[in-house]
mmCIF file of C-alpha atoms in Angstrom:
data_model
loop_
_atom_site.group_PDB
_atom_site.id
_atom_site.type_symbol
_atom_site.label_atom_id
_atom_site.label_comp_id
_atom_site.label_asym_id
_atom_site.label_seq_id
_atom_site.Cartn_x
_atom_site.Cartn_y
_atom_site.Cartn_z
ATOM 1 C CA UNK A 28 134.530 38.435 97.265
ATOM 2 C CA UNK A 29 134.147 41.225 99.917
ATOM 3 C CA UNK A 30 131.136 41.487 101.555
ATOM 4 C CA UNK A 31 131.933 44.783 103.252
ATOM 5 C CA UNK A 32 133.280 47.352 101.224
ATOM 6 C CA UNK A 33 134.510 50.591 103.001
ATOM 7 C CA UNK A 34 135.458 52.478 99.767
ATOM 8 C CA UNK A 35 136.968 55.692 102.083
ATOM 9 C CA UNK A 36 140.254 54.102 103.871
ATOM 10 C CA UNK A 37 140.928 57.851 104.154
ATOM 11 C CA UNK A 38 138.647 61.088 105.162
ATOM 12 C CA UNK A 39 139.979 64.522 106.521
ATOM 13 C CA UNK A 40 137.592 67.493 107.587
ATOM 14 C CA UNK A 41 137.958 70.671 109.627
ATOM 15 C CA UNK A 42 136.029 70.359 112.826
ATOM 16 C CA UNK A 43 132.533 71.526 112.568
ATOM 17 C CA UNK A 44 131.964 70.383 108.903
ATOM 18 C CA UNK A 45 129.482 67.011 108.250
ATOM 19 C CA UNK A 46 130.864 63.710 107.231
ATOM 20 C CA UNK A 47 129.702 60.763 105.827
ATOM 21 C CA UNK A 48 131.104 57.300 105.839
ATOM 22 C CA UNK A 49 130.265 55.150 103.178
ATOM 23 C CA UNK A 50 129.118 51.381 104.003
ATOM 24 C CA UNK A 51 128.062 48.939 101.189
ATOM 25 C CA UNK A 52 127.676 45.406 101.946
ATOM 26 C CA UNK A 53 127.207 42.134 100.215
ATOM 27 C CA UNK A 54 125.063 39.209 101.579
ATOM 28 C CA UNK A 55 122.169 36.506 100.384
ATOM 29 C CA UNK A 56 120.605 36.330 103.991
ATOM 30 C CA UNK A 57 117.248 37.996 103.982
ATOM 31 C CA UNK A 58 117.714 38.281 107.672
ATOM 32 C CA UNK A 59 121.345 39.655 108.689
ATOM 33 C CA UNK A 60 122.367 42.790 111.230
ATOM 34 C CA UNK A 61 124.804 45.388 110.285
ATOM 35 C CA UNK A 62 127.086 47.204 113.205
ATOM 36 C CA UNK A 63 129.396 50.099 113.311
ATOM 37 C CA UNK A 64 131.941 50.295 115.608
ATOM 38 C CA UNK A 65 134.556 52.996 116.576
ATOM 39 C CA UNK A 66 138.483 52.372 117.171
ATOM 40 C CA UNK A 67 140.172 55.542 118.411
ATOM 41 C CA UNK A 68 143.766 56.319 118.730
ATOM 42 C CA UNK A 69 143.644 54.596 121.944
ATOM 43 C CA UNK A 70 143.157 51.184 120.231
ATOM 44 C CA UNK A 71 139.939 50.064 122.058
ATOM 45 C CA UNK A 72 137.141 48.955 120.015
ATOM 46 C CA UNK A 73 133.548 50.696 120.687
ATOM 47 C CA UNK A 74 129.981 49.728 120.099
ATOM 48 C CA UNK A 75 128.035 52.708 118.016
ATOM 49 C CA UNK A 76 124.804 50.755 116.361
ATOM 50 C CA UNK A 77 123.322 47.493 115.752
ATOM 51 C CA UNK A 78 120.351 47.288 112.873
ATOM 52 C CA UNK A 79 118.393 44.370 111.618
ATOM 53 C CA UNK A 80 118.026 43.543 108.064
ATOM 54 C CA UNK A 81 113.990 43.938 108.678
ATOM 55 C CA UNK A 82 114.329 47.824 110.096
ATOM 56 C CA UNK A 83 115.097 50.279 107.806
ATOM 57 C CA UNK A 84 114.373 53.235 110.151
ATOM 58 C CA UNK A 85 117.101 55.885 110.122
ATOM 59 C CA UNK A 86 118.739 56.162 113.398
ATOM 60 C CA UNK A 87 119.681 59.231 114.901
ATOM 61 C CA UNK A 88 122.032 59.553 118.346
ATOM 62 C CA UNK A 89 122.964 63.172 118.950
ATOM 63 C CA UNK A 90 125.438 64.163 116.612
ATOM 64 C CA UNK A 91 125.795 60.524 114.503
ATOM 65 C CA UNK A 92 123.178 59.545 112.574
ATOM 66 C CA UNK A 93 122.647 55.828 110.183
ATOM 67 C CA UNK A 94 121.421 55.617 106.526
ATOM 68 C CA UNK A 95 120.466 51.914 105.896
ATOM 69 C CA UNK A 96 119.001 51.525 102.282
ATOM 70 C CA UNK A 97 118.252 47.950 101.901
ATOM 71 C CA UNK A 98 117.758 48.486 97.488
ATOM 72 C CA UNK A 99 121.399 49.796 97.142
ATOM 73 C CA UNK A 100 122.839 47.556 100.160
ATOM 74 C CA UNK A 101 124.269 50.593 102.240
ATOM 75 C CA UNK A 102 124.481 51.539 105.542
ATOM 76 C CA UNK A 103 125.969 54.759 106.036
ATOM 77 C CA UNK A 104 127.271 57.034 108.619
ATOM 78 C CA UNK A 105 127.222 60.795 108.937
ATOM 79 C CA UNK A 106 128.394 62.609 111.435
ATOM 80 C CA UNK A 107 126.990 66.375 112.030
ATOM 81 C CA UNK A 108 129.410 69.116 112.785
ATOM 82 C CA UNK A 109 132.147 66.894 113.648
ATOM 83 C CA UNK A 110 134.723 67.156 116.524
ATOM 84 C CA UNK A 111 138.083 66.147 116.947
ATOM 85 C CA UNK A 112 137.272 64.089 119.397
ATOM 86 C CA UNK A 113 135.122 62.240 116.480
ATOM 87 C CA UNK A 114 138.687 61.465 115.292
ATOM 88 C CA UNK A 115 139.021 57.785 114.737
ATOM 89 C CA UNK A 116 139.098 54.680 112.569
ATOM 90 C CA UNK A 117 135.239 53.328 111.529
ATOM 91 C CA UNK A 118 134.304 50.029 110.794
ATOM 92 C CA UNK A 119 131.554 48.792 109.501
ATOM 93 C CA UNK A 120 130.266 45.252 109.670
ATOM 94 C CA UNK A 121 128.137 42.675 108.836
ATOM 95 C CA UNK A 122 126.719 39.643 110.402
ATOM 96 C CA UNK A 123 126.319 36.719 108.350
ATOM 97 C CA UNK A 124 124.957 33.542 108.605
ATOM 98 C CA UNK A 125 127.830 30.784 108.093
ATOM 99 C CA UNK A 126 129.081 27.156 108.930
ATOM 100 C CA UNK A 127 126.429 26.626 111.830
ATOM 101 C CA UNK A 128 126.638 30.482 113.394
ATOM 102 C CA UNK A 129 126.688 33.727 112.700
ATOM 103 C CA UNK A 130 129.626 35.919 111.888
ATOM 104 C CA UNK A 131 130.856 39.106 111.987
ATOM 105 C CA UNK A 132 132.175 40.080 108.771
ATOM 106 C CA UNK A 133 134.470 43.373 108.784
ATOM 107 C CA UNK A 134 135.011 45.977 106.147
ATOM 108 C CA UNK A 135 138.681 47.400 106.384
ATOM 109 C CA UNK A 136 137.769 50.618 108.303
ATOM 110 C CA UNK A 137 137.533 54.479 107.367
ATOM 111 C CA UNK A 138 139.690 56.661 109.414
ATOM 112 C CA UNK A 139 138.532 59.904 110.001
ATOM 113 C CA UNK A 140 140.565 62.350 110.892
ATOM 114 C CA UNK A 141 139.124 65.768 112.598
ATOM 115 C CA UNK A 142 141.267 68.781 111.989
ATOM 116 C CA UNK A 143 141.125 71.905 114.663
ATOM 117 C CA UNK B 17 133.821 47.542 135.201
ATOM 118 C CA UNK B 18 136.466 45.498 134.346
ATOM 119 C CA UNK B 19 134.368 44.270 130.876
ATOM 120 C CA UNK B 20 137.060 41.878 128.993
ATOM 121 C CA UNK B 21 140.335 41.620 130.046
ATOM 122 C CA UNK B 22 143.153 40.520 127.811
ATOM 123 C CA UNK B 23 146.314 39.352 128.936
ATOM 124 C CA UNK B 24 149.059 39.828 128.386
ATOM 125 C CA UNK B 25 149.209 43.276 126.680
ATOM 126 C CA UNK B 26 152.314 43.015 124.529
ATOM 127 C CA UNK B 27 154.426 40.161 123.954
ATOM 128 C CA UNK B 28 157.455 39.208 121.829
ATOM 129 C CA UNK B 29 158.276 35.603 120.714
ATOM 130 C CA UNK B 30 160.621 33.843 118.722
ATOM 131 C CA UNK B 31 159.765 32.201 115.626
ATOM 132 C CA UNK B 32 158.802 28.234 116.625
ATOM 133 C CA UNK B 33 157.919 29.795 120.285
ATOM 134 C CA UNK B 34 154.527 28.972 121.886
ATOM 135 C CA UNK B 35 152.425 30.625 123.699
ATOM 136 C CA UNK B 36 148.535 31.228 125.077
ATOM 137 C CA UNK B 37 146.610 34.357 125.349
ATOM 138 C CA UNK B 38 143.938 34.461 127.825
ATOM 139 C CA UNK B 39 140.677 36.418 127.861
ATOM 140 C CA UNK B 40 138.793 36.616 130.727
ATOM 141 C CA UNK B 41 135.215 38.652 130.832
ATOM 142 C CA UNK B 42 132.952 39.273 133.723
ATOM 143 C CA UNK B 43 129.239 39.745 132.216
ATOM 144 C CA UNK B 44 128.334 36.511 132.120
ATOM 145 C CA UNK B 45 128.350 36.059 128.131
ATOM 146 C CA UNK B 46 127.483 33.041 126.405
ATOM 147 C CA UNK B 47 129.626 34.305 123.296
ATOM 148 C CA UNK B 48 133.626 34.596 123.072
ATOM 149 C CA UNK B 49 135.249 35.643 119.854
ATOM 150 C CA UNK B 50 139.511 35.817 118.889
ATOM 151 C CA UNK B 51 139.488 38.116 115.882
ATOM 152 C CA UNK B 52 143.217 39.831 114.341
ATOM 153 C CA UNK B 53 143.922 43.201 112.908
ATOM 154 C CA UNK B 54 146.259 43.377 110.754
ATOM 155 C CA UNK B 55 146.950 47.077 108.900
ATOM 156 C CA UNK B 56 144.174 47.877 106.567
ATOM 157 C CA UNK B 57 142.677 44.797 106.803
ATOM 158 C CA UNK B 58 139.954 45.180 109.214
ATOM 159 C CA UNK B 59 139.266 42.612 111.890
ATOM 160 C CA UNK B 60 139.335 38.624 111.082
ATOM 161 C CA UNK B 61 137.627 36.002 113.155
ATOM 162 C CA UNK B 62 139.935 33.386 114.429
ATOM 163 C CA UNK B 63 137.614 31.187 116.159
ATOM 164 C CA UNK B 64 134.697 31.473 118.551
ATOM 165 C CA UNK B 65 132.633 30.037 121.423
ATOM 166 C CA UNK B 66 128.944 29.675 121.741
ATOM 167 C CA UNK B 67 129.272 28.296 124.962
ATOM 168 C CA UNK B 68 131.218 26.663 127.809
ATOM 169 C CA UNK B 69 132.946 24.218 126.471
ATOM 170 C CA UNK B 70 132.222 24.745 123.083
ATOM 171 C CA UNK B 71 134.438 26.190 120.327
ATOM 172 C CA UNK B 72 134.541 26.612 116.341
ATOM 173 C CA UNK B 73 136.891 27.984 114.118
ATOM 174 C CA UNK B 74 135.924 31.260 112.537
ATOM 175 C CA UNK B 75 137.587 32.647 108.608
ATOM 176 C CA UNK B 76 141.619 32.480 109.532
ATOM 177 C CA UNK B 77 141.682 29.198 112.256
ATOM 178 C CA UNK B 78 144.727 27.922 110.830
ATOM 179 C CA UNK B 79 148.089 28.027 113.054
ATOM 180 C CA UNK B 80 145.920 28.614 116.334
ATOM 181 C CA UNK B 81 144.189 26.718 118.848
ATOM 182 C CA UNK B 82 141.334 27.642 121.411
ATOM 183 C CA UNK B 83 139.627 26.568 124.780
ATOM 184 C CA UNK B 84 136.788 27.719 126.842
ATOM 185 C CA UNK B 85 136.935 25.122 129.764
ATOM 186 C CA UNK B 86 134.604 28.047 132.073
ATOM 187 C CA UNK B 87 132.447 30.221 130.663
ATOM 188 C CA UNK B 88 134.292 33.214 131.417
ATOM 189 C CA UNK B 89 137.387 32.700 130.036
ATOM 190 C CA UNK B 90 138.624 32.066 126.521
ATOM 191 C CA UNK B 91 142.045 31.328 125.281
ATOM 192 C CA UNK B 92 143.987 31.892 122.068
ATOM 193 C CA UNK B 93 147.102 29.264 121.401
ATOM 194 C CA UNK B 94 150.076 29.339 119.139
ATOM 195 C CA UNK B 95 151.714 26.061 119.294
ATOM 196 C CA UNK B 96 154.490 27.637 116.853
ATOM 197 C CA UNK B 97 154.330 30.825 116.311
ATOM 198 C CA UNK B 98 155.393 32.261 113.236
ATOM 199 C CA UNK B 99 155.952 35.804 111.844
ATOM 200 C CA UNK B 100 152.699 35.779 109.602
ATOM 201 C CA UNK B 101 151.404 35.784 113.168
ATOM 202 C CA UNK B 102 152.730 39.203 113.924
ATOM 203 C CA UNK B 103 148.934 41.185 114.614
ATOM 204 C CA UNK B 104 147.116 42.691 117.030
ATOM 205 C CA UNK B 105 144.645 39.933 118.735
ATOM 206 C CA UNK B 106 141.009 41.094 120.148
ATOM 207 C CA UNK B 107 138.829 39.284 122.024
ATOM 208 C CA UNK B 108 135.510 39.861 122.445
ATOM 209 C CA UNK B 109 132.038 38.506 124.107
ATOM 210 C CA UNK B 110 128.400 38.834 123.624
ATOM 211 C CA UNK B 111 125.544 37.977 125.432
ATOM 212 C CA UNK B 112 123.763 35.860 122.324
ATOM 213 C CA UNK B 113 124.260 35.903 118.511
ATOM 214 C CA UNK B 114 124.071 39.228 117.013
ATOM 215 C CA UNK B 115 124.510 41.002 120.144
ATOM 216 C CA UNK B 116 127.058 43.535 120.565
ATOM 217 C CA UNK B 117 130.153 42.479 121.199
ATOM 218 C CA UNK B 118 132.327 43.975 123.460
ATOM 219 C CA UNK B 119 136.027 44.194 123.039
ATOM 220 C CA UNK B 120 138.960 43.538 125.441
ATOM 221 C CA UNK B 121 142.135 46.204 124.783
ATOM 222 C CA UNK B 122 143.816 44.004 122.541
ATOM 223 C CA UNK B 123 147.564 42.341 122.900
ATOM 224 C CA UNK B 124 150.070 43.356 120.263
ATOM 225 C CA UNK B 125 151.984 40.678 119.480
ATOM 226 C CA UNK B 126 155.242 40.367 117.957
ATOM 227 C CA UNK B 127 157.230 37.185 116.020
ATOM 228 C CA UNK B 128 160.790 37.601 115.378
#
């Protein structure tokens, strides 16, 4: 069963507009953390937020803010008046508990591409 | 700021080939990680370390082995590579559990 589901593998916007990106997860944990990370065209992978099961705070960071609603399992990104810069594959993830550890547990991306 | 560094950054093998990818990262993290990325798939855990000498195999561990003999490196072996093996390999580290990791550049590997 997937435990991250990314439902947008697709999303194209003309720069300035809003976007969300859609994160629903799947777990049993009562404690568990949920990332997003960034890939851009350049292939590197980049840290954008880490948030415990036990906040449920919205996060704001300039332009990208996080929607984590524990009662429909979701942790979403928006990001306000986008830039093509903003242009790049999203992931969002999950960390589970699992064989002895935790694991990260990936949902297959969003790219989002920023038109001029 | 070198961060994690991945080498080599492309490579093409034959099938039945072998060969080991090193990861080497200069924070002074506890945590090492070997995930793939194969085309809409995301990325999948290979195997892991929690620590200097330790490792443990992660959700696709089959077909590849690991070793972290100092705590600052990590590396990925395919004893016989196959083309099922074809991906792009990250590593990554973390200070502790549920830290952020942070990602080397990748190596895109290739089996003919």
């Amino acid at each position: 069963a997937q435990k991250v589901t990314q439902a947008q593998t697709e999303i194209s916007v003309v720069e300035k507009e809003d976007v969300t990106l859609d994160c629903v997860y799947e777990t049993r944990d009562t404690t568990y953390y949920l990332f997003w990370y960034k890939q851009p065209p350049s292939g590197e992978l980049v840290f954008l937020i880490r948030r415990n099961s036990f906040d449920e705070q919205n996060e704001i960071s300039g332009r990208y803010s996080w929607n984590f609603q524990k009662s429909t399992s979701s942790f979403n990104f928006t990001i306000t008046a986008s830039q093509v810069v903003d242009s790049a594959v999203y992931f969002c993830a999950l960390s589970e508990f699992m064989d002895s550890n935790y694991q990260l547990i990936w949902g297959a991306g969003t790219k989002l591409i920023i038109k001029p | 700021n070198a961060g994690v560094t991945q080498t080599p950054k492309f490579r093409v093998l034959k099938t039945g080939q072998s060969m080991t990818l090193l990861c080497a990262q200069d924070m002074n993290h506890e945590y090492m990680y070997w995930y793939r990325q194969d085309p809409g798939m995301g990325l999948r855990l290979i195997h892991y370390s929690v620590g200097e000498g330790t490792t443990a195999k992660g959700e696709v561990p089959d077909g590849y082995n690991v070793s972290r003999l100092k705590k600052q490196n990590f590396l990925l072996g395919l004893e016989s590579a196959a083309p099922s093996q074809t991906s792009v390999y990250f590593c990554a580290s973390s200070l502790m559990v549920n830290q952020p990791q942070h990602f080397g550049d990748g190596t895109r590997l290739s089996i003919l």
